[in-house]
XYZ file of C-alpha atoms in Angstrom:
608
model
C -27.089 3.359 -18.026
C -28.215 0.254 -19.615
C -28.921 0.776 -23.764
C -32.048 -0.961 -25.428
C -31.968 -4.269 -27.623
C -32.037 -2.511 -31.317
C -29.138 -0.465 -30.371
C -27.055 -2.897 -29.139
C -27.435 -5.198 -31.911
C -26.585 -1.701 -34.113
C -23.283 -2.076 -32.088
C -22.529 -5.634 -32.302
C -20.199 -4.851 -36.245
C -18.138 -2.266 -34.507
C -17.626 -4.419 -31.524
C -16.608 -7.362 -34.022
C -14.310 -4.831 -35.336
C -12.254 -4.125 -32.126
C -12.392 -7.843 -31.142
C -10.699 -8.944 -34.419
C -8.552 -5.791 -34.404
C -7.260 -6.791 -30.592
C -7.023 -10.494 -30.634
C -6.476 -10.937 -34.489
C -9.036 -13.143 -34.652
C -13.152 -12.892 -34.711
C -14.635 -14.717 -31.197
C -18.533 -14.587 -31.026
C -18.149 -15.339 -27.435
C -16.144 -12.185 -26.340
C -18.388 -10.242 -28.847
C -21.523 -11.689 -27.049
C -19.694 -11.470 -23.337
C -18.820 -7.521 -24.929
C -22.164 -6.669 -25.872
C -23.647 -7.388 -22.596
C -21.866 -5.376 -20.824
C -22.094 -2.638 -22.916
C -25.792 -3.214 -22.758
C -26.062 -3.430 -19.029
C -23.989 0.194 -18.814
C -21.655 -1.211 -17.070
C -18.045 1.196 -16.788
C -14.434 -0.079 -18.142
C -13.387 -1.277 -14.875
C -16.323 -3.573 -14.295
C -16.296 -4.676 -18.104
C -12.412 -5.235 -17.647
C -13.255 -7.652 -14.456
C -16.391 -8.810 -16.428
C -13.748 -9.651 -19.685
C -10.719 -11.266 -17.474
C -11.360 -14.686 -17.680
C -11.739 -14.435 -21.395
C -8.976 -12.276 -22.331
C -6.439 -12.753 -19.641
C -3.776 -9.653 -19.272
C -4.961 -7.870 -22.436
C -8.604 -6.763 -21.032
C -7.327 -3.753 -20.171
C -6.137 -2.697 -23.607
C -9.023 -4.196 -24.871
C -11.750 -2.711 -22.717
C -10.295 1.129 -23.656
C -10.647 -0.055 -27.509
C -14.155 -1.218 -27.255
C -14.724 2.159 -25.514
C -13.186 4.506 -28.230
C -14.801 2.477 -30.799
C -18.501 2.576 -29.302
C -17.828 6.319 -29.068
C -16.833 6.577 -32.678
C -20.092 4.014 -33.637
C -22.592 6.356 -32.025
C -21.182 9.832 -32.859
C -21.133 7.977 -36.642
C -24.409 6.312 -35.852
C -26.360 9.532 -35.668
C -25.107 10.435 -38.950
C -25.135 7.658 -41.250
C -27.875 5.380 -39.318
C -30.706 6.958 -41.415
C -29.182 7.694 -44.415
C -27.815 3.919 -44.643
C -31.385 2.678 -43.842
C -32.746 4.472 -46.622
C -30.146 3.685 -49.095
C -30.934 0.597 -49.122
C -34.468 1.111 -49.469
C -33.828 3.274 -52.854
C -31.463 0.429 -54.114
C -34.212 -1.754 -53.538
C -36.903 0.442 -55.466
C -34.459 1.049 -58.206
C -34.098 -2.402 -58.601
C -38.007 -3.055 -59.200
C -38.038 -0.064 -61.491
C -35.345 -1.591 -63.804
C -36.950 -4.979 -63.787
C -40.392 -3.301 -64.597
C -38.745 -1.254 -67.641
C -36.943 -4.286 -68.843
C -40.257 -6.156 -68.963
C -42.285 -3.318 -70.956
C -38.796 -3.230 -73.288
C -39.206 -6.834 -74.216
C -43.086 -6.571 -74.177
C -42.209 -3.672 -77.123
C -39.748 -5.814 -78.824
C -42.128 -8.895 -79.086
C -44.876 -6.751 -80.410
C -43.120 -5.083 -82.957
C -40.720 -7.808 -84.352
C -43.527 -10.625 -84.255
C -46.055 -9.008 -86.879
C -49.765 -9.731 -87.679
C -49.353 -13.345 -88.644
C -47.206 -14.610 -85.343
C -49.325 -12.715 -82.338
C -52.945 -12.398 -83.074
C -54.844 -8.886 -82.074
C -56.821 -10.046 -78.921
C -53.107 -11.794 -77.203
C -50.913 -8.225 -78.382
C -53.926 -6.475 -76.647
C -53.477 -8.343 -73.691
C -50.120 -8.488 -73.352
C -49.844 -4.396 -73.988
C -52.628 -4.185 -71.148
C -50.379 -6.242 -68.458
C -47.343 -4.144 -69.252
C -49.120 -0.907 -68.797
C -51.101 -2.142 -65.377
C -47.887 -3.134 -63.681
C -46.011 0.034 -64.761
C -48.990 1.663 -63.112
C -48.663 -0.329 -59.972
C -44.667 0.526 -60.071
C -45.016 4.188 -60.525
C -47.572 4.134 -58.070
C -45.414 2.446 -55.672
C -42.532 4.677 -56.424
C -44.350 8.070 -55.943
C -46.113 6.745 -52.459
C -42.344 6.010 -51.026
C -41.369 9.605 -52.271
C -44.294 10.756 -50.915
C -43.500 9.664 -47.476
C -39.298 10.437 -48.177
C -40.894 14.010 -48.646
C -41.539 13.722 -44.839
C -38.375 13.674 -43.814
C -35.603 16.407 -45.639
C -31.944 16.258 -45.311
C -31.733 12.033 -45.771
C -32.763 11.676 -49.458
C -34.189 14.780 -50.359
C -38.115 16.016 -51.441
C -39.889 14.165 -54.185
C -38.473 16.527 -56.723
C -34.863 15.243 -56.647
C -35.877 12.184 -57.468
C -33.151 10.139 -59.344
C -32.442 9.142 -62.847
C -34.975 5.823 -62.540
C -37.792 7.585 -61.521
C -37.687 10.063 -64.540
C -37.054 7.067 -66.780
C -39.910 5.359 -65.398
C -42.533 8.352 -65.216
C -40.966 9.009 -69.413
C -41.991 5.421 -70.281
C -45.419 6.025 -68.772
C -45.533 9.208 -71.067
C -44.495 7.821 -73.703
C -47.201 4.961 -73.423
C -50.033 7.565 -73.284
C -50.256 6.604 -69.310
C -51.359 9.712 -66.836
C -48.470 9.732 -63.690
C -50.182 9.604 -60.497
C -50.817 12.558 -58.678
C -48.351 12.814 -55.765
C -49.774 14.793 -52.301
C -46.940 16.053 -50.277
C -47.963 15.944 -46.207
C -47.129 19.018 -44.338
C -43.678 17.392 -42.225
C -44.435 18.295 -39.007
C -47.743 16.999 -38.807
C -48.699 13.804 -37.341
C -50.999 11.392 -39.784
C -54.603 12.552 -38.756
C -56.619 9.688 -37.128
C -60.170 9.650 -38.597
C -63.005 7.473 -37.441
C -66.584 6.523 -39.984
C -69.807 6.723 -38.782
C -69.761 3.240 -37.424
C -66.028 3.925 -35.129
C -63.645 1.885 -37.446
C -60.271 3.579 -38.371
C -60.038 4.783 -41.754
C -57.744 6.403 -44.468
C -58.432 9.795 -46.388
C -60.236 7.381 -48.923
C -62.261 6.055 -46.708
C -60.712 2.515 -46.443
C -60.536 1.020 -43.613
C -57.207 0.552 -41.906
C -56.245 -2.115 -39.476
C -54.239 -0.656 -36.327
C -51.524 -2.652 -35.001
C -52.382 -4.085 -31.211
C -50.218 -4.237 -28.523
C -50.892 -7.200 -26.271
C -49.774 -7.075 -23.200
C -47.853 -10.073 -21.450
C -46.156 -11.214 -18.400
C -43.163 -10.559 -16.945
C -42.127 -13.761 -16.277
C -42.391 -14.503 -20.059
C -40.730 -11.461 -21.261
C -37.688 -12.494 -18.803
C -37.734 -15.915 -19.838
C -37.898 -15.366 -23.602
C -34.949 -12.308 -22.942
C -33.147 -15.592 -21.361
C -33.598 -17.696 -24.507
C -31.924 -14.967 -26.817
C -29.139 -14.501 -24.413
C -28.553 -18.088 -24.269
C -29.013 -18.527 -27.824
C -26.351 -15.553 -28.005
C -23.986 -17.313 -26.200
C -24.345 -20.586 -28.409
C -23.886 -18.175 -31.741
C -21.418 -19.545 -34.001
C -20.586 -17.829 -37.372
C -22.435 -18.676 -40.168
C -21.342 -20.854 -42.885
C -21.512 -18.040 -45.167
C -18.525 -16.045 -44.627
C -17.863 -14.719 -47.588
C -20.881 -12.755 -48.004
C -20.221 -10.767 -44.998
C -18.109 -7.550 -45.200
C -15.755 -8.369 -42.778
C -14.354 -11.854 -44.531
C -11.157 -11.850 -45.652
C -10.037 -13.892 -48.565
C -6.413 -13.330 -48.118
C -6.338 -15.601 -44.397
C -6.480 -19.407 -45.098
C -9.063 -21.208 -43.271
C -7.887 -25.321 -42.694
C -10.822 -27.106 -42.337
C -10.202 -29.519 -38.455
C -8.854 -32.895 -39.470
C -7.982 -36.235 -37.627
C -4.429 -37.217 -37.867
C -4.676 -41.551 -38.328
C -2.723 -42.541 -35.638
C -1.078 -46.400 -36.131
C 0.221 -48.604 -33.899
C 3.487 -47.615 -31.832
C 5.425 -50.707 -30.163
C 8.122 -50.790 -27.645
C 10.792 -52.555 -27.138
C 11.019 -55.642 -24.761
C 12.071 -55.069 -21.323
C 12.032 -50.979 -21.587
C 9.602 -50.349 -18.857
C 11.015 -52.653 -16.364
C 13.886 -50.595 -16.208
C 12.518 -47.631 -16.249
C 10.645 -49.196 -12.986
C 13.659 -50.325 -11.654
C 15.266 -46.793 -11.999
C 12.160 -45.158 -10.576
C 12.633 -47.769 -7.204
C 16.058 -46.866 -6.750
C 15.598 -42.999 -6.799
C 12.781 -43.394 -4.537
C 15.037 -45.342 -2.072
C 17.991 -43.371 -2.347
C 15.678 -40.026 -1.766
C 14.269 -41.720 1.347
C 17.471 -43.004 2.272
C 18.689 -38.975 1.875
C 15.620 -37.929 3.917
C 16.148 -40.427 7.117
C 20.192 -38.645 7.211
C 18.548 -34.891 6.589
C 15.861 -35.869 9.278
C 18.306 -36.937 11.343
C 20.848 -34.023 10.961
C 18.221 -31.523 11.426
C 17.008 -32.932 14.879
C 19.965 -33.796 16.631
C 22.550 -31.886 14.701
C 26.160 -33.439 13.006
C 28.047 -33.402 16.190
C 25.328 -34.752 18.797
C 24.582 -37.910 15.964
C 28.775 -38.513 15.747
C 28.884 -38.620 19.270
C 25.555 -40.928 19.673
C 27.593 -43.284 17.114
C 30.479 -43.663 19.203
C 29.463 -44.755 22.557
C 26.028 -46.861 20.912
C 26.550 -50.263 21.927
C 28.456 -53.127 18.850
C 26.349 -55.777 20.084
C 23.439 -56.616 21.761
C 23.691 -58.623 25.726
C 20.876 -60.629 26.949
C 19.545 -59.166 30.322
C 20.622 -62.555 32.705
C 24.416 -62.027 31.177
C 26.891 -59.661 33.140
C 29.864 -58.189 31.192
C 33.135 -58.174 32.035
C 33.338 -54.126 30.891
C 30.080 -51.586 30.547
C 30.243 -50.563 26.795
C 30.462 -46.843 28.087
C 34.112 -47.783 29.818
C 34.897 -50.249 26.352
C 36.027 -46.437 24.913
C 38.035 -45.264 27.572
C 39.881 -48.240 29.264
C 41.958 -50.827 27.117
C 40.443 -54.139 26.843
C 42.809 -56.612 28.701
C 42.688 -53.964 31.801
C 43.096 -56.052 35.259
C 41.413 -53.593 37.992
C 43.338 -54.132 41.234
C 41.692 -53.013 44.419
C 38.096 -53.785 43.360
C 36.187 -54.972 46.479
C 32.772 -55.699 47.664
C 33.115 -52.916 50.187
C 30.782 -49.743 49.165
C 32.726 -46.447 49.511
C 30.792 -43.344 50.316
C 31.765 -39.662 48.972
C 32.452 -37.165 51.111
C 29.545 -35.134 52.356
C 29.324 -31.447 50.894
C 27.351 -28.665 52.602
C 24.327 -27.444 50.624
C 24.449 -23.696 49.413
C 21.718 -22.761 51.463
C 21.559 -23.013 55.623
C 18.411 -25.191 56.423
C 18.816 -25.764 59.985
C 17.098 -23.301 60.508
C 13.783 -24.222 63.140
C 10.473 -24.705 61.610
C 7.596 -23.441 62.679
C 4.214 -24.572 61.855
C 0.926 -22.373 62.442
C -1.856 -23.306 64.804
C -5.307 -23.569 63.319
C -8.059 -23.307 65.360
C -11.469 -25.221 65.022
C -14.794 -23.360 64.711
C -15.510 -24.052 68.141
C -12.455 -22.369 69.566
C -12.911 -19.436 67.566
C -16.091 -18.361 68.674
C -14.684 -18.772 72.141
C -11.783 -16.371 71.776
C -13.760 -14.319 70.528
C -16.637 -14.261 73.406
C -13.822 -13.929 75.644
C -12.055 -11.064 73.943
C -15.542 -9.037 74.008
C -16.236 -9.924 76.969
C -12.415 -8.416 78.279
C -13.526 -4.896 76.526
C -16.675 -4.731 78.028
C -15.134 -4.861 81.166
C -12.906 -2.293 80.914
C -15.265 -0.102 79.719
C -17.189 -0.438 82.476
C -14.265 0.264 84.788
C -13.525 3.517 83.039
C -17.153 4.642 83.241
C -17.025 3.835 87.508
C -13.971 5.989 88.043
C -15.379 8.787 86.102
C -12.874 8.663 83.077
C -15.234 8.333 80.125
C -19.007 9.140 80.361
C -21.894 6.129 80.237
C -22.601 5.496 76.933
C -26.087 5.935 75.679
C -28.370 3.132 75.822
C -29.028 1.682 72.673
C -32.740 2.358 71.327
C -34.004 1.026 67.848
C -37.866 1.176 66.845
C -38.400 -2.198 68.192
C -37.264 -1.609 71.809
C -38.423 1.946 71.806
C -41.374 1.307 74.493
C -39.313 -0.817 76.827
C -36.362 1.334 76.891
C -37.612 4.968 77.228
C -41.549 4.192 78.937
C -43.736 6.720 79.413
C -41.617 9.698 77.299
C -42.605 7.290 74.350
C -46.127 8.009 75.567
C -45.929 11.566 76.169
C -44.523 12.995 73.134
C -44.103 10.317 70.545
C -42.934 11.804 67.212
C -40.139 13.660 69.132
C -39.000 10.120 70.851
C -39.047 8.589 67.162
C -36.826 11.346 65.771
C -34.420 10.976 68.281
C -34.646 7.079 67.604
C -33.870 7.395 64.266
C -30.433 9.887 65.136
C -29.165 7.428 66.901
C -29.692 4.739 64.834
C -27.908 7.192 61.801
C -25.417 8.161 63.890
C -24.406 4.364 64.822
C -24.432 3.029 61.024
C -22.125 6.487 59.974
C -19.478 5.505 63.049
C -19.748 2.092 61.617
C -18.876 2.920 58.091
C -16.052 5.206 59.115
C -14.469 2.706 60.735
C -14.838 0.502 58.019
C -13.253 3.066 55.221
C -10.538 3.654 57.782
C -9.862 0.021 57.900
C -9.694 -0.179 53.776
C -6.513 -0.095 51.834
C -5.659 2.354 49.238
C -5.291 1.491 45.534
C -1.084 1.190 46.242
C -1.633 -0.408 49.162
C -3.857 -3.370 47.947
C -1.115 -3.380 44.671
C 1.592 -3.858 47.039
C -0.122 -6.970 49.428
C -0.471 -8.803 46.401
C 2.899 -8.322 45.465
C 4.113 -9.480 48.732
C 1.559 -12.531 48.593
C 3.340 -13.464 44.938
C 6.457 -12.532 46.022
C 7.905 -15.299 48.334
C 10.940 -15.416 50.635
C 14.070 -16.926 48.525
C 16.412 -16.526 51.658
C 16.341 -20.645 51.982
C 16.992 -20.801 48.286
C 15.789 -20.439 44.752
C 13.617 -22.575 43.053
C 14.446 -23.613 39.533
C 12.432 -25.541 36.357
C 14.029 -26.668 33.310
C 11.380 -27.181 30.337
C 12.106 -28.650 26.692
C 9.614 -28.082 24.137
C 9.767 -29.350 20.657
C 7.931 -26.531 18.454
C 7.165 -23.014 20.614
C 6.733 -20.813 17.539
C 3.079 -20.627 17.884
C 2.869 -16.633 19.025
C -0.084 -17.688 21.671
C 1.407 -20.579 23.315
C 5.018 -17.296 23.516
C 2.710 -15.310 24.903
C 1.116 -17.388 27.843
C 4.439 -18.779 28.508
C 5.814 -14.332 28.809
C 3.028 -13.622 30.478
C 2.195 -15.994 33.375
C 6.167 -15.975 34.795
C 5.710 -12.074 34.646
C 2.561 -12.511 36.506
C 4.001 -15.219 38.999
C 7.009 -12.500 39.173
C 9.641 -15.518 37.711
C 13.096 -15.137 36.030
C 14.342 -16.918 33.668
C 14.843 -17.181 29.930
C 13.536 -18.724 26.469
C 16.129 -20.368 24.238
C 14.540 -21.261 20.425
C 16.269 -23.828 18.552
C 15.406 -26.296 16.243
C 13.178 -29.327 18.466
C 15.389 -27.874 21.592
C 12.871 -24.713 22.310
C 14.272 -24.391 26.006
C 12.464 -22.566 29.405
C 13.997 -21.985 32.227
C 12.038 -20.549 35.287
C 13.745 -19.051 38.322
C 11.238 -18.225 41.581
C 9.822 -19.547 44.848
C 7.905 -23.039 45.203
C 4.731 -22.004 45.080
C 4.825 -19.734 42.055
C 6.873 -22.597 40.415
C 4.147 -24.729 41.674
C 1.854 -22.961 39.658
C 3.633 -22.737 36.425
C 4.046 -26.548 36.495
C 0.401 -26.750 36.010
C 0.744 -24.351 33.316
C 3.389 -25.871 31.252
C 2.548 -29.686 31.527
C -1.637 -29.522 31.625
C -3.011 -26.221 30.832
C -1.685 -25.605 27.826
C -2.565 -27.582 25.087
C 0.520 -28.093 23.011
C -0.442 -30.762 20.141
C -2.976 -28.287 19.095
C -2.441 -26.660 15.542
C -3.345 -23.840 14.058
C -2.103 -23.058 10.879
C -2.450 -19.414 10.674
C -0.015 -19.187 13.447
C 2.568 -21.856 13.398
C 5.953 -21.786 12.179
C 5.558 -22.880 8.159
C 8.972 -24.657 7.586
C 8.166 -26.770 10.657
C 7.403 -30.724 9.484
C 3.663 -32.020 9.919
C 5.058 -34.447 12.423
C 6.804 -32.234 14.746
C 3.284 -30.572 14.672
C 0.627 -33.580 15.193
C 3.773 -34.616 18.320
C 4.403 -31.456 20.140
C 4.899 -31.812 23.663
C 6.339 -30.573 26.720
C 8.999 -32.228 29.042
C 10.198 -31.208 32.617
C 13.598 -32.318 32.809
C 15.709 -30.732 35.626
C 13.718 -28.911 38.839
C 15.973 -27.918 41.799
C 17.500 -25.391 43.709
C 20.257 -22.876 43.677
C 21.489 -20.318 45.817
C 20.642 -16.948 43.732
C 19.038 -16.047 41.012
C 21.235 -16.613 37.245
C 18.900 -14.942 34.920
C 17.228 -11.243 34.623
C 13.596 -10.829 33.307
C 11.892 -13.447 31.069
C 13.242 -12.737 27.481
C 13.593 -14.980 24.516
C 16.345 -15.400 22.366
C 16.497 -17.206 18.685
C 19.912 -19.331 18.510
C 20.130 -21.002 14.856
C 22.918 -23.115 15.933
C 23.971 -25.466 19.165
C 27.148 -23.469 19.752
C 25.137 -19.882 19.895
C 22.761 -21.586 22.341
C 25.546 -22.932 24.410
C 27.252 -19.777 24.730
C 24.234 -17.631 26.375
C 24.359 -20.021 29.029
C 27.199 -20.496 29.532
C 26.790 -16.160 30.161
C 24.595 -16.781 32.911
C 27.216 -20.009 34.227
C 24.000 -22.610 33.110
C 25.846 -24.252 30.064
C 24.638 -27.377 32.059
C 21.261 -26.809 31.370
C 21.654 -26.886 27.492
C 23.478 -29.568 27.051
C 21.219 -31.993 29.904
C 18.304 -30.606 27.446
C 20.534 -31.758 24.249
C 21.513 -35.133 25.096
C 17.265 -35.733 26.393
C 16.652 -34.573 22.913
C 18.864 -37.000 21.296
C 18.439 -39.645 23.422
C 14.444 -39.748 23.317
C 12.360 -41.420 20.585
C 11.550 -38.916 17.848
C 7.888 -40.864 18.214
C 7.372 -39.352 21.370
């Protein structure tokens, strides 16, 4: 519930207060930021969010002061509000009073210590007649604010506990030969009457008349934008100048007043920056020096780079040139090696059966134009039709009905048409229901069942491996993407492949085990359909580098065939190292594949 103007600003010392008693400091802009939301009724939790980028961690602690002490300020409020109010207005009256019976005392004193000869008759009488007027106008004052005090009991009291001043100052006027003004006391609970002369003006009990405070009315527009002003100019407040007449100054705290330090001139020695320059040059080259080997480690692992480094070529051999010794033999074979036997002649291996028995005879299917369909078919009716009619001469079936629709009616059936035509209509119509149901019958007799349609397309996906098993190898540089896992799980499921998924650091292996055409089909897949340079960086792997992300790509690098089938279901397995990956294929007796995949991934340009 959001509090009016006057009673915020009635809050704004007790919110001072708790500011200065939290942060140890007074802050107008916290006070201002405070009293706004207490104004707006907000609760602690939205002051505490309101108060967090001010305050920081103690907001909290904070907000639950500023609550206890605007609890405490209006319970006290109630109490002290009025009587504070008035206070000062009696100090204030108390203070003219003393003035005005310090001025009569002097008046007295210069016109009995001065004598005939030093203040003539006519001044003295003039002077005595301004003393008594404004003691007049001070009692009179002082007895229409008691008057109206009288209005209100239990904050100062009626108009006969008045204090010590106002007897002193209603003796002097005794004592000066000076009537004291008749007081009237107004009943309390009565409101002031309003009373109107004979021409409609607004006047007092004396018949004065008395000028009534208007209320003009304004927009809303410029009541917002003036309310916009004072917050504004609220948020610019600064504390005055004039601390020390405030009540909540303390002497005891130091203030330094903000001084600029003169700063001189600060030289450096000759030649100090250049070697800072040249220190900075080297650290940068030996960190990218350090990077290049990390790089390097990570990608094709310690063992793979050693054994890269020992069969690389020492020196380069222009492409005309023949050696006497391939670099690759250099390692094995001494260098002065005389090969004996070494002829022109080309000697073939010895020919090895394949796994699988292909001589098998091929047949290929006949297709048949459009042309000879129809044909076949003409002939095939015609063949039925026949024997039909050979059962119906030798008395084994009965003729069949002939075959009457509404547009053939007449010609078929002749004058019983004529005779008794709604009848011959009717029986029309039967026949022409009782064709369409034989029709559909045979139709839902012809349709599979739910397990039976399941299981034709499982024998279309399924294909015959008797002749041999189809096999794909696929490297991929980053599969951690869980979309790109899940097309890859979920098409050889649907294609009803084997295989497995080895993940390893730029050597994510796939291997696919099934018959061509499913393989055929997850070819497509792999190398075109999915889109493996795309990133998305909700889903990718985090510690992966922004270049194996921009280059990720997919590489076929072994298809063939085997014999049987090596692996069980499509599953993936994580392998942090070479040797852990080596060792589930070699499981499955593949060991072949990982280490073809290995030496592609060492070999190839990481630019690729």
């Amino acid at each position: 519930m959001s509090l009016p103007k006057r009673e915020v600003e009635e809050m704004r010392p007790w919110v001072e207060r708790t500011v200065k008693k939290v942060l140890g400091f007074s802050e107008p802009t916290v006070v201002t930021a405070a009293l706004h939301c207490v104004g707006k009724g907000l609760d602690k939790r939205k002051t505490a969010d309101q108060l967090r980028p001010f305050l920081d961690d103690s907001a909290g602690g904070f907000v639950e002061c500023l609550f206890e002490a605007l609890e405490e300020s209006r319970s006290s409020r109630g109490n002290k509000g009025a009587g504070e109010k008035h206070r000062k207005r009696d100090l204030k009256i108390k203070q003219m009073m003393e003035a005005a019976t310090k001025q009569i005392e002097e008046r007295k004193k210069q016109l009995s210590g001065g004598g005939a000869s030093s203040i003539a008759p006519s001044q003295a009488a003039s002077f005595m007649n301004d003393a008594i007027e404004k003691a007049r106008k001070a009692a009179e004052l002082q007895a229409r604010i008691q008057s109206q005090l009288a209005m209100k009991p239990g904050i100062l009291g009626a108009l006969g506990n008045a204090g010590p001043h106002n007897l002193v100052a209603l003796a002097n006027l005794h004592a000066m030969g000076i009537a004291p003004p008749k007081v009237e006391i107004r009943e309390v609970n009565k409101p002031t009457p309003l009373i109107l002369d004979d021409k409609g003006r607004t006047v007092d009990a004396s018949g004065k008349e008395v000028e009534l405070t208007h209320r003009m009315p304004t927009l809303k527009a410029n009541i917002r934008a003036v309310k916009r002003e004072q917050f504004r100019q609220q948020l610019k407040e600064k504390p005055g100048e004039d601390l020390e007449s405030t009540s909540y100054f303390d002497q005891r705290v130091s203030i330094t007043p903000a001084q600029r330090l003169r700063r001189g001139f600060k030289f450096h020695d000759q030649g100090r920056f250049e070697k800072i320059a040249q220190r900075i040059r080297t650290k940068a080259q030996l960190e990218r020096l350090q990077n290049e080997i990390a790089q390097a480690a990570k990608k094709t692992g310690i063992q793979a780079s050693t054994k890269l480094a020992l069969i690389a070529p020492k020196k380069v051999i222009g492409d005309g040139s023949v050696p006497h010794i391939e670099w690759w033999d250099s390692y094995i074979l001494p260098y002065n090696l005389e090969l004996f036997g070494v002829t022109n002649l080309v000697e073939h291996p010895a020919q090895i059966s394949p796994p699988v028995d292909t001589d098998k005879p091929v047949t290929l299917g006949v297709y048949l134009t459009k042309k000879e369909q129809k044909k076949l078919r003409r002939q095939t009716r015609r063949e039925g039709q026949k024997e039909v009619q050979e059962k119906v001469r030798l008395g084994l079936m009965p003729p069949p009905e002939p075959k009457v629709r509404i547009s053939n009616l007449m010609r078929v059936l002749g004058t019983e048409a004529v005779q008794d035509p709604t009848k011959v209509e009717a029986h029309v119509r039967a026949q022409m229901a009782k064709r369409q149901k034989v029709h559909e019958d045979a139709n839902a007799a012809r349709k599979l069942t739910a397990e039976q349609r399941k299981e034709k397309n499982v024998k279309r996906l399924k294909e015959d491996l008797s002749d041999g098993v189809h096999i794909a190898v696929y490297r991929i540089r980053n599969l951690h993407n869980p979309a790109k896992k899940f097309k890859v799980e979920a098409n050889a499921n649907q294609l009803y492949l084997t295989g497995t998924v080895v993940l390893h650091r730029d050597v994510n292996l796939v291997v696919v085990e099934g018959g061509p055409k499913s393989q055929k089909k997850f070819k497509k897949l792999m190398l075109h359909r999915i889109k493996w340079e795309e990133h998305n960086s909700k889903r990718d792997d985090p510690d992966a580098d922004d270049d194996t992300k921009r280059n990720n790509k997919c590489w076929l690098i072994w298809n063939g065939t085997a014999k049987e089938r090596n692996f069980g279901e499509m599953k993936f397995k994580q392998c942090p190292t070479e040797n852990m990956a080596r060792e589930h294929f070699k499981k499955h007796g593949t060991e072949h594949y990982w280490d073809l995949a290995l030496s592609k991934s060492v070999l190839d340009n990481p630019d690729d």
